[in-house]
mmCIF file of C-alpha atoms and ligand atoms in Angstrom:
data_model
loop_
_atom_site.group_PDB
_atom_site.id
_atom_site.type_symbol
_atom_site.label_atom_id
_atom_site.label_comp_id
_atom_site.label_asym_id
_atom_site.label_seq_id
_atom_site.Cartn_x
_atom_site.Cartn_y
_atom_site.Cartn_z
ATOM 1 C CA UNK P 30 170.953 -127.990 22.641
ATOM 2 C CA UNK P 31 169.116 -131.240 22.933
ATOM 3 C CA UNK P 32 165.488 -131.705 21.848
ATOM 4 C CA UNK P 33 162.871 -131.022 24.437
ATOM 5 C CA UNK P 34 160.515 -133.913 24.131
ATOM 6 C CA UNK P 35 157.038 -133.095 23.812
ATOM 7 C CA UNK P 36 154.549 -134.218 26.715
ATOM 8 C CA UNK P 37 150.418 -134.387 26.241
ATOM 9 C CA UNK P 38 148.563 -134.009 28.744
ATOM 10 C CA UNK P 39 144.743 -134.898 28.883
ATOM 11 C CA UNK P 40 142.133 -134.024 31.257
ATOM 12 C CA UNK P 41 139.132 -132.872 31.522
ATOM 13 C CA UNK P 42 139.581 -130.463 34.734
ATOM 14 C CA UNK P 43 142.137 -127.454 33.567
ATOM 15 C CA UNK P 44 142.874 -126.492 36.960
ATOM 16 C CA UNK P 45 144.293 -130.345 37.198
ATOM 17 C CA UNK P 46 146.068 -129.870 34.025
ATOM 18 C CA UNK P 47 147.774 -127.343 34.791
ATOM 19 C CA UNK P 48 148.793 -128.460 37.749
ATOM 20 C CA UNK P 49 150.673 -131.537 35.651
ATOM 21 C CA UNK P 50 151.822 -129.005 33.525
ATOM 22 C CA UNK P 51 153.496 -126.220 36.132
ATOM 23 C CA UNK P 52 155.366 -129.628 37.730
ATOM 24 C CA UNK P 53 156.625 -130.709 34.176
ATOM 25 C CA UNK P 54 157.368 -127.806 31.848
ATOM 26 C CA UNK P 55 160.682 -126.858 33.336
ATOM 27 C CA UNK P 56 161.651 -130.314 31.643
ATOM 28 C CA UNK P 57 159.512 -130.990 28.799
ATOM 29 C CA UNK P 58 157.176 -128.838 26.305
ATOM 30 C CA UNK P 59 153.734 -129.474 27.339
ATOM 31 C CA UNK P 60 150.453 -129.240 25.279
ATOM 32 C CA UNK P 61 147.107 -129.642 26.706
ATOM 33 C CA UNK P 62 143.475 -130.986 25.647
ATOM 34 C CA UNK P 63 140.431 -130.918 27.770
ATOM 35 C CA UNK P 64 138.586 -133.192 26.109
ATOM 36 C CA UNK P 65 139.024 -137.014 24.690
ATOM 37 C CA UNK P 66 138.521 -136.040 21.005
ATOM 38 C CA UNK P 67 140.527 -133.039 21.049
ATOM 39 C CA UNK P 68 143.438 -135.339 22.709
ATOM 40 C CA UNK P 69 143.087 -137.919 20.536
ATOM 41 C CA UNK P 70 143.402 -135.348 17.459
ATOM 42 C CA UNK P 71 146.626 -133.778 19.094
ATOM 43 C CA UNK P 72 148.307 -137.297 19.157
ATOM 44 C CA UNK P 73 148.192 -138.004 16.260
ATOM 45 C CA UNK P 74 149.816 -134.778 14.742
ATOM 46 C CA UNK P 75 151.905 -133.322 17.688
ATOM 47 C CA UNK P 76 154.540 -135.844 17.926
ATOM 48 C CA UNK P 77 154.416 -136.678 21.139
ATOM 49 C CA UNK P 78 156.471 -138.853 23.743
ATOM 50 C CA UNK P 79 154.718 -139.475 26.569
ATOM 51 C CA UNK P 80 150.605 -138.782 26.807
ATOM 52 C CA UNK P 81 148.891 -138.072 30.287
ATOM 53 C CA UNK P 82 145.482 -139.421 30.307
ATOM 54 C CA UNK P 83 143.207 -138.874 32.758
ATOM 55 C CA UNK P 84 140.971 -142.005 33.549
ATOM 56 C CA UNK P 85 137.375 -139.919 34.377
ATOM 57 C CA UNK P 86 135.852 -137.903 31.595
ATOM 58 C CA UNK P 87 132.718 -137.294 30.220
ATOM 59 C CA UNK P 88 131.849 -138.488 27.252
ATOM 60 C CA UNK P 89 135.056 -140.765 26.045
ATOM 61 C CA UNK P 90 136.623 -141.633 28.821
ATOM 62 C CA UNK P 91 140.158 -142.190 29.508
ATOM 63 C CA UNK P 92 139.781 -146.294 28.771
ATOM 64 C CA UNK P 93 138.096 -145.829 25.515
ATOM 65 C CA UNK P 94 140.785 -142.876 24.273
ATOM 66 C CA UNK P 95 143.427 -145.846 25.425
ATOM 67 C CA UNK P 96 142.237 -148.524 23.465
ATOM 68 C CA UNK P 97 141.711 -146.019 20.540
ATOM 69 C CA UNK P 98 145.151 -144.531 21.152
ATOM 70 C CA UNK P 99 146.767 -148.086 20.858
ATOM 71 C CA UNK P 100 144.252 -149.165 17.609
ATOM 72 C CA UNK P 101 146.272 -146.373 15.121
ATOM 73 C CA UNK P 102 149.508 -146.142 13.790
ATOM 74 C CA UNK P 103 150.403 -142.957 14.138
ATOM 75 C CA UNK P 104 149.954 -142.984 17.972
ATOM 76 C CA UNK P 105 150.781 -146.830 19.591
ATOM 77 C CA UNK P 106 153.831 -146.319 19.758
ATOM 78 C CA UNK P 107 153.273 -143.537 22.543
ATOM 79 C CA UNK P 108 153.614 -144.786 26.101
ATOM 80 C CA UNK P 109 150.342 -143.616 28.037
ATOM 81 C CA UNK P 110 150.948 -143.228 31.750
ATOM 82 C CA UNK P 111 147.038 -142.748 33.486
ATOM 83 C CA UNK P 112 145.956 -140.693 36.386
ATOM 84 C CA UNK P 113 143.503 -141.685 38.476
ATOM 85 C CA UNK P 114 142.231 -140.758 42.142
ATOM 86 C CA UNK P 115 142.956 -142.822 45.528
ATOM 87 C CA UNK P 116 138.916 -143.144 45.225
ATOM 88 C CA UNK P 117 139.550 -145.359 41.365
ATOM 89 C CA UNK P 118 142.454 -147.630 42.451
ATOM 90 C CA UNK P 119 140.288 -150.665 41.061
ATOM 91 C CA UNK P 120 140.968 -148.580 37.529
ATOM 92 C CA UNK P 121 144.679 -148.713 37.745
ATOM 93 C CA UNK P 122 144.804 -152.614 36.631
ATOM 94 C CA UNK P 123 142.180 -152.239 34.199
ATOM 95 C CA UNK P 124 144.334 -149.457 32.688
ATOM 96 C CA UNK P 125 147.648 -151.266 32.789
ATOM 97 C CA UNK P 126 145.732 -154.455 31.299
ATOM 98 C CA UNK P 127 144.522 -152.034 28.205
ATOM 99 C CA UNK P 128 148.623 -151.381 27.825
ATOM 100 C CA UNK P 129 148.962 -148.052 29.774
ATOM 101 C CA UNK P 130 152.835 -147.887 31.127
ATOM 102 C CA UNK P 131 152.346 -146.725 34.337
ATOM 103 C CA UNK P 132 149.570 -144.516 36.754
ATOM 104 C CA UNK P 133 150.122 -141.465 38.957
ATOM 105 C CA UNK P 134 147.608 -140.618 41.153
ATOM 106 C CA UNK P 135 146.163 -137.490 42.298
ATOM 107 C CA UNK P 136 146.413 -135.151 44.787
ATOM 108 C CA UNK P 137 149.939 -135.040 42.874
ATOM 109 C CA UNK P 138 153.504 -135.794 44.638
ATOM 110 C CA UNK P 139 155.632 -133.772 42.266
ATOM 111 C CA UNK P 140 159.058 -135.340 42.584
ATOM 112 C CA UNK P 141 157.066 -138.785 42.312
ATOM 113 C CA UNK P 142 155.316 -137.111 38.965
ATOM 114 C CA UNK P 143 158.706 -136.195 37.469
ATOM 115 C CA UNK P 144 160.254 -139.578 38.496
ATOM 116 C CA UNK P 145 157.857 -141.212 36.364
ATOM 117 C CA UNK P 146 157.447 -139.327 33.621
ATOM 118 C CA UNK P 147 160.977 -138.973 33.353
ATOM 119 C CA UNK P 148 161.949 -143.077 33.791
ATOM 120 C CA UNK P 149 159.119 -142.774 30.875
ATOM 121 C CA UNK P 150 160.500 -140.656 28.524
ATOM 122 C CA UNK P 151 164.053 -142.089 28.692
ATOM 123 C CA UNK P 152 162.834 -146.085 28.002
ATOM 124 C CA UNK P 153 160.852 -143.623 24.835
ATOM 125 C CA UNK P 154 163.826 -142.567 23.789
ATOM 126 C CA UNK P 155 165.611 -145.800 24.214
ATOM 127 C CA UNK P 156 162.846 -147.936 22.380
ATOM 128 C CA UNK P 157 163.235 -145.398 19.478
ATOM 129 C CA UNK P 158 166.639 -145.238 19.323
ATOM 130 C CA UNK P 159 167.359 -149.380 18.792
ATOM 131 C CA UNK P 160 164.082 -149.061 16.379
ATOM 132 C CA UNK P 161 165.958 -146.615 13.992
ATOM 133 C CA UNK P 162 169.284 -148.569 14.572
ATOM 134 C CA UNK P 163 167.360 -151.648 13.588
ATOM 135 C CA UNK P 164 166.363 -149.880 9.911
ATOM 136 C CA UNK P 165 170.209 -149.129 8.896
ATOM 137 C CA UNK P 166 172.245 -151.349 7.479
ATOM 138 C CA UNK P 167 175.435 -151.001 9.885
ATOM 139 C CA UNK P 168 177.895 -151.441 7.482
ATOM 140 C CA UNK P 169 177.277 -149.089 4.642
ATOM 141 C CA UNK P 170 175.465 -146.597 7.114
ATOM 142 C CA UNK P 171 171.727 -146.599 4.390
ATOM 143 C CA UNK P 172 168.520 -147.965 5.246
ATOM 144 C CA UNK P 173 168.166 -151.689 5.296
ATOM 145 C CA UNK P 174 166.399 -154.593 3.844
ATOM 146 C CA UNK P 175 163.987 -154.366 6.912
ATOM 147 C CA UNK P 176 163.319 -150.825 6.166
ATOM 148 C CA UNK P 177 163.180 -151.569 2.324
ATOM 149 C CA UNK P 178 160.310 -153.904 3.133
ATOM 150 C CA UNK P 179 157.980 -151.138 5.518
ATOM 151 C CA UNK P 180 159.136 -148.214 3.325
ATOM 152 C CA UNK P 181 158.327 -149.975 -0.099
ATOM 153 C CA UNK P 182 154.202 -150.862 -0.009
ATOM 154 C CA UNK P 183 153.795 -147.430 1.778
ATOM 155 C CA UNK P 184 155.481 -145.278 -1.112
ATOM 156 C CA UNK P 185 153.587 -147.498 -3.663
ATOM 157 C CA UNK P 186 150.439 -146.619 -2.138
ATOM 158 C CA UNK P 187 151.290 -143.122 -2.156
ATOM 159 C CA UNK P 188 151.976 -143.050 -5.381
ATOM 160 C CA UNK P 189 148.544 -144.488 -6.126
ATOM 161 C CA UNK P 190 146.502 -142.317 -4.179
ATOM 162 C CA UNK P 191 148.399 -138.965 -5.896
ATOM 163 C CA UNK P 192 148.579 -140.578 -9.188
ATOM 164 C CA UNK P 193 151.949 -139.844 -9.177
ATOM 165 C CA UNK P 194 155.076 -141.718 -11.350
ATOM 166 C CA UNK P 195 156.871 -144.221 -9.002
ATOM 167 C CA UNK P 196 160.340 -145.844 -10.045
ATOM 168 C CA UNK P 197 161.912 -149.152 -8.691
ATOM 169 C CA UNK P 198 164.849 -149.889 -9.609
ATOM 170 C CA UNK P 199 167.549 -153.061 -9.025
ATOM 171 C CA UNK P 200 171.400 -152.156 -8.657
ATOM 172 C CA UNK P 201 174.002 -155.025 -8.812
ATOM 173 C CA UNK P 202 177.650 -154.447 -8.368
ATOM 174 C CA UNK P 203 179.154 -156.345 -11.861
ATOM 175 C CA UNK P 204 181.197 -159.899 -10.949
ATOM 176 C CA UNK P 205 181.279 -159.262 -7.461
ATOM 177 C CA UNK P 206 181.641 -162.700 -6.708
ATOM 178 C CA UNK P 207 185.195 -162.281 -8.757
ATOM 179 C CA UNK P 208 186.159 -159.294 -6.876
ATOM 180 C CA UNK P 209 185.308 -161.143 -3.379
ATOM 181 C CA UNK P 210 187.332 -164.323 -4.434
ATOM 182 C CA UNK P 211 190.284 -162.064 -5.865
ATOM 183 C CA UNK P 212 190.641 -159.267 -3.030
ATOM 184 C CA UNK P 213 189.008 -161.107 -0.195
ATOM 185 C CA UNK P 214 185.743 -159.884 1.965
ATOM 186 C CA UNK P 215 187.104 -156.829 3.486
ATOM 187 C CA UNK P 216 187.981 -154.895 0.500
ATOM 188 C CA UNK P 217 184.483 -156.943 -0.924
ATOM 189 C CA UNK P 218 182.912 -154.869 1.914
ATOM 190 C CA UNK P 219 184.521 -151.389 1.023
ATOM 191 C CA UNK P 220 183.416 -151.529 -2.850
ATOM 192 C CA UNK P 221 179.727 -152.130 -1.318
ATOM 193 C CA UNK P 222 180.149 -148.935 1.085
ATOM 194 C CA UNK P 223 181.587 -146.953 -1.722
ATOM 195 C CA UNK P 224 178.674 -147.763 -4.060
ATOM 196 C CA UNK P 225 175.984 -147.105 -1.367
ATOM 197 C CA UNK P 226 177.889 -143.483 -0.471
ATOM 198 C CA UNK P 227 177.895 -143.076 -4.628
ATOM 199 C CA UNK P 228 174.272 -143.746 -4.803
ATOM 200 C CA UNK P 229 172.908 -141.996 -1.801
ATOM 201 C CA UNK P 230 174.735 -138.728 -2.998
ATOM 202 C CA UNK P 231 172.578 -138.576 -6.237
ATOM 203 C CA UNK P 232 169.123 -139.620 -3.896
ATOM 204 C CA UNK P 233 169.070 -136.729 -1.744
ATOM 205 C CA UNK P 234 165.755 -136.048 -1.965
ATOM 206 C CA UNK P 235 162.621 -136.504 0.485
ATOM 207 C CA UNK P 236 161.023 -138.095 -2.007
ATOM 208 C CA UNK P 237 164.255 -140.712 -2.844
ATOM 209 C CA UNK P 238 164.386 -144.027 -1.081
ATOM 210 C CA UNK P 239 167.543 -146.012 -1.147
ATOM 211 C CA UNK P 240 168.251 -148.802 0.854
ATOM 212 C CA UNK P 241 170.603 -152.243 0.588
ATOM 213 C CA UNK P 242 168.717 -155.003 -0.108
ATOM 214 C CA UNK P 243 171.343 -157.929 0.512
ATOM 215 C CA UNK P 244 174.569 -158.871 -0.476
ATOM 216 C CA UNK P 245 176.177 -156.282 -2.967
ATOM 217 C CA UNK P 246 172.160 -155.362 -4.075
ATOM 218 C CA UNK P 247 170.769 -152.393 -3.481
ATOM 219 C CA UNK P 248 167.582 -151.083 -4.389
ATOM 220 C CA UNK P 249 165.960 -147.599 -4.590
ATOM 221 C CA UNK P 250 162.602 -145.612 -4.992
ATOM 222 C CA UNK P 251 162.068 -142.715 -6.751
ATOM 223 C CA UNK P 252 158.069 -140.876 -6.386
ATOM 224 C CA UNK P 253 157.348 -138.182 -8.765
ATOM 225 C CA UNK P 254 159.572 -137.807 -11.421
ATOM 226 C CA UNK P 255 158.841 -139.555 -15.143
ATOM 227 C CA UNK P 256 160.795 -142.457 -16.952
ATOM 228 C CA UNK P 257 163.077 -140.446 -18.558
ATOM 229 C CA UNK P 258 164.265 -138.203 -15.590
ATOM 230 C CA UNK P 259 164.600 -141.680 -13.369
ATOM 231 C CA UNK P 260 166.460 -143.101 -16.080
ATOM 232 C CA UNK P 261 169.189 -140.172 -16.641
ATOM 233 C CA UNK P 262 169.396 -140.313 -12.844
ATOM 234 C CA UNK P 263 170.387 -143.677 -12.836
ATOM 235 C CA UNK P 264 172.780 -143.219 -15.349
ATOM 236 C CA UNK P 265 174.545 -140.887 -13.248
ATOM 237 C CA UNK P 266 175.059 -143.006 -10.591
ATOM 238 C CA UNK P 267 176.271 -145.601 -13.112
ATOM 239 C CA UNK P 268 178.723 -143.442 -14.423
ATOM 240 C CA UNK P 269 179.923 -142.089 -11.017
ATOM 241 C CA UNK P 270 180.887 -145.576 -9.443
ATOM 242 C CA UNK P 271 182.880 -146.456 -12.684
ATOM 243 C CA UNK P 272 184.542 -142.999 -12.368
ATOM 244 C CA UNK P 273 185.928 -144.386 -8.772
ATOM 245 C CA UNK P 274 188.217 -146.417 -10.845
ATOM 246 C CA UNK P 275 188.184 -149.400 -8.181
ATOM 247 C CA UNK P 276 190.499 -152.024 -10.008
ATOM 248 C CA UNK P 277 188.482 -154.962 -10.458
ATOM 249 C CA UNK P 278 189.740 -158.532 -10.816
ATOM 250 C CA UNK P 279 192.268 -158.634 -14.116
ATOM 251 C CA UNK P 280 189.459 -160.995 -15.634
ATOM 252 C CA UNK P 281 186.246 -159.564 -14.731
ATOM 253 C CA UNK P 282 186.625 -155.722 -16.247
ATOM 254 C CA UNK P 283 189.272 -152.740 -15.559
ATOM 255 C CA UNK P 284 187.145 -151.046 -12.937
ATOM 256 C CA UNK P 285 184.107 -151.773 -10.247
ATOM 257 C CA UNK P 286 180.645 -151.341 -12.240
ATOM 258 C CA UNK P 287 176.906 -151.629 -11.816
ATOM 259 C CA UNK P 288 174.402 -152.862 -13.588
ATOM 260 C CA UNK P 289 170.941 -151.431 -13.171
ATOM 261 C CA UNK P 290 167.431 -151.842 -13.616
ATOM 262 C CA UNK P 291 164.055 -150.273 -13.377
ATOM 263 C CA UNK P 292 160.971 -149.060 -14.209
ATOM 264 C CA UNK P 293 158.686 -146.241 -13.757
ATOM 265 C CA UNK P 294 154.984 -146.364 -13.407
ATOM 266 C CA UNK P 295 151.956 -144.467 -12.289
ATOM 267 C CA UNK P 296 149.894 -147.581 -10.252
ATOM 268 C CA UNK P 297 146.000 -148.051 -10.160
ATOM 269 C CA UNK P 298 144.391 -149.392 -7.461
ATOM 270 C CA UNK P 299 144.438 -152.685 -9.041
ATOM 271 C CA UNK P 300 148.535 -153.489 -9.922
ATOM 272 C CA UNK P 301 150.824 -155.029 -7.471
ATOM 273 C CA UNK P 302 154.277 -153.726 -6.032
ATOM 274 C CA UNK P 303 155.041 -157.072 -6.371
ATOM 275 C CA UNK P 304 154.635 -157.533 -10.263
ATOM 276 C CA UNK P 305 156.644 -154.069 -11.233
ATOM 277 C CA UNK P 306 159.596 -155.067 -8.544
ATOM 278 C CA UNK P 307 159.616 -158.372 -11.259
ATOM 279 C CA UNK P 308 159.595 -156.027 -14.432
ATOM 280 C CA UNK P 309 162.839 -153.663 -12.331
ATOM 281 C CA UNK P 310 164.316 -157.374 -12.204
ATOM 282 C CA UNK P 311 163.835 -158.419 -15.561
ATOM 283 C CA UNK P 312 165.745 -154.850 -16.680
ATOM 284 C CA UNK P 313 168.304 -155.517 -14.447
ATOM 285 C CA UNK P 314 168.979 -159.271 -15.993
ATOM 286 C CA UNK P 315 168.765 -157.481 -19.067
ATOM 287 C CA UNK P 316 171.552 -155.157 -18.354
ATOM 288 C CA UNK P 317 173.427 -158.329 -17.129
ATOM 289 C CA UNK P 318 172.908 -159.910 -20.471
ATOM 290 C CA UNK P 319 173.713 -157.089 -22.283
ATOM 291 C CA UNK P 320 177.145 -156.607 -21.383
ATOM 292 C CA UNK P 321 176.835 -155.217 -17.330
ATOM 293 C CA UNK P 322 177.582 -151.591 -16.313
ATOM 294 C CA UNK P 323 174.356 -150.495 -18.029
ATOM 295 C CA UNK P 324 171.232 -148.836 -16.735
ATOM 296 C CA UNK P 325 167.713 -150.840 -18.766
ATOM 297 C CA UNK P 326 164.287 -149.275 -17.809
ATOM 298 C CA UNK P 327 161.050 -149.900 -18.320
ATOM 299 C CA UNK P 328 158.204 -147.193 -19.166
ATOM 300 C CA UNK P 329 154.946 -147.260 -18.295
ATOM 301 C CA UNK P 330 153.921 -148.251 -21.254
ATOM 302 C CA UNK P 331 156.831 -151.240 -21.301
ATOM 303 C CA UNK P 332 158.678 -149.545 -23.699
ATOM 304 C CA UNK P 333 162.174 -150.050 -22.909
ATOM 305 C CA UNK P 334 164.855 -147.388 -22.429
ATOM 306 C CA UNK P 335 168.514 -149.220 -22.913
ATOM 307 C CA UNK P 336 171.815 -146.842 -22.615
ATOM 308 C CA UNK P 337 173.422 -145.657 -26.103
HETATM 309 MG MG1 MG V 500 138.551 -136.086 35.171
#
C-alpha cells in the first residue's frame, strides 16, 4: 500500500482544527499544533508534506511562523497553504508574497479544501520525485556528482562534531581510455556499471556514501570506522572487480582493475574537506604510479598503508 503523506495542520482554535482535520484524514495522516512554536517544532521533525497555517494567532502569528518556516532547512521545502477569514482577504497577498502556495478560507467548502490540498500534495510529490532523480547518476543507478557535492561537506562536518574517523577515498578504473578505444563506449559504459554495482555491494551501510564522480571515477565516504578497517574494505572491492574477469585491451592488463586511494581522518574544526580530498588524490596517483590495481591510504597521522 502506498504511503499516506503526512499533513500539519496549525491553528490556534481546536474546534477549527479539527474541522480541517475530519475533512482530510480519510486521505492523509493528520497531526495538529495549537500554537506557532509547537508547529514550528513539529515541522521540523514530523516529515511533513503539506503544512496548514492559520494566518491569526496570538503570539507568533501565522506570517512570522512563514517566514521562519521558509528561513530553515529542514522545513522550506514544505509547501504552506494559509487560511484566513473572508474578514482578512487583504492577508492572502501578503501571505502568497512571503511564499505560501495557496489560501483556503474559512467557513470551510470541503470538496474545495480537498481540491487544494490534494493539487498540493501531488506537485509535493512531483517536486520530490525529479529532486531525487536529479541526485542519481542514470546510468549506473548510484548517487551522482551533484549529490557527491551536498552529501560530502555535510558528512565532514559530522564527523567533526562526533569526533569520529572519516575516509575519502578516489577509485579509477585502470587504462580505461584503452578499453574505450579498443571495445568502443557501450561496453566502456557496462565496465563503469559493473564497478559501481561491485562497489555499492561492499558500502551497504547508513553510514557509507558512494557516488560517481565523472567519467569512470567514483568516489566514496566512509564515517566511523579507522584506517585500517577502511583500508581492508577497499581492498575488497579491489579484489572483487578483478575477480569479474572483464578482458581488458590485450595491451593494457588481462582483466578490468581499479586503482584506489584514500585516507582516513578524524577533522578539527580547523582542516578543510578540501585539503584531505587532495591527500585521497595523491594516494590514488600513487597507486597509479605504483603499478594500478592497488588500494594506497593515508592515516591520520600520514603514515601510508600500500597493499603487500
Ligand atoms: Mg486563529
Amino acid at each position: 500500500m502506498e504511503k499516506r503523506d503526512k499533513i500539519l495542520i496549525i491553528d490556534d482554535s481546536s474546534v477549527q482544527a479539527d474541522m480541517l482535520k475530519s475533512i482530510l484524514e480519510k486521505d492523509y495522516d493528520i497531526t495538529t499544533a495549537n500554537t506557532a512554536a509547537s508547529g514550528l517544532h513539529q515541522a521540523r521533525i514530523g516529515k511533513f508534506s503539506l503544512v496548514l497555517l492559520d494566518v491569526i494567532m496570538p503570539g507568533m502569528d501565522g506570517f512570522d511562523l512563514l517566514k521562519k518556516l521558509q528561513e530553515e532547512v529542514v522545513t522550506q521545502q514544505i509547501p504552506v497553504i494559509l487560511i484566513t477569514s473572508l474578514a482578512d482577504a487583504e492577508y492572502e497577498e501578503r501571505g502568497l508574497v512571503l511564499g505560501a502556495v495557496d489560501y483556503i478560507t474559512k467557513p470551510y467548502h470541503a470538496p474545495i479544501v480537498r481540491a487544494r490540498v490534494n493539487t498540493h500534495i501531488k506537485l509535493y510529490r512531483y517536486r520530490a520525485q525529479v529532486e531525487r532523480q536529479s541526485m542519481i547518476d542514470p546510468m549506473t543507478g548510484v548517487p551522482n556528482r551533484r549529490s557527491y557535492d551536498i552529501t560530502c561537506h555535510d558528512k565532514w562536518q559530522e564527523a567533526a562534531r562526533m569526533q569520529q574517523p572519516i575516509s575519502l577515498c578516489m577509485f579509477d578504473i585502470d587504462r580505461f581510455k584503452t578499453y574505450n578505444d579498443t571495445f568502443g563506449h557501450p561496453a566502456g559504459d557496462q565496465v563503469i556499471c559493473a564497478v559501481a554495482t561491485t562497489a555499492t555491494g561492499f558500502l551497504r551501510r547508513s553510514t557509507d556514501f558512494f557516488a560517481r564522480y565523472g567519467g569512470e571515477e567514483f568516489v566514496a565516504i566512509i564515517l566511523g570506522s579507522d584506517a585500517k578497517t577502511a583500508f581492508n574494505q577497499m581492498k575488497k572491492i579491489r579484489r572483487e572487480v578483478e575477480k569479474l574477469h572483464i578482458a581488458h585491451a590485450p595491451e593494457a592488463a588481462q582483466w578490468v582493475t581499479v586503482s584506489i586511494g584514500g585516507v582516513t581522518v578524524v577533522p578539527r574544526l580547523e582542516d578543510s574537506y578540501d585539503t584531505y580530498l587532495k591527500i585521497a588524490d595523491g594516494m590514488l596517483y600513487d597507486a597509479k604510479r605504483m603499478g594500478r590495481n592497488k588500494v594506497i591510504w593515508s592515516t591520520d597521522k600520514l603514515e601510508q598503508l600500500n597493499e603487500d
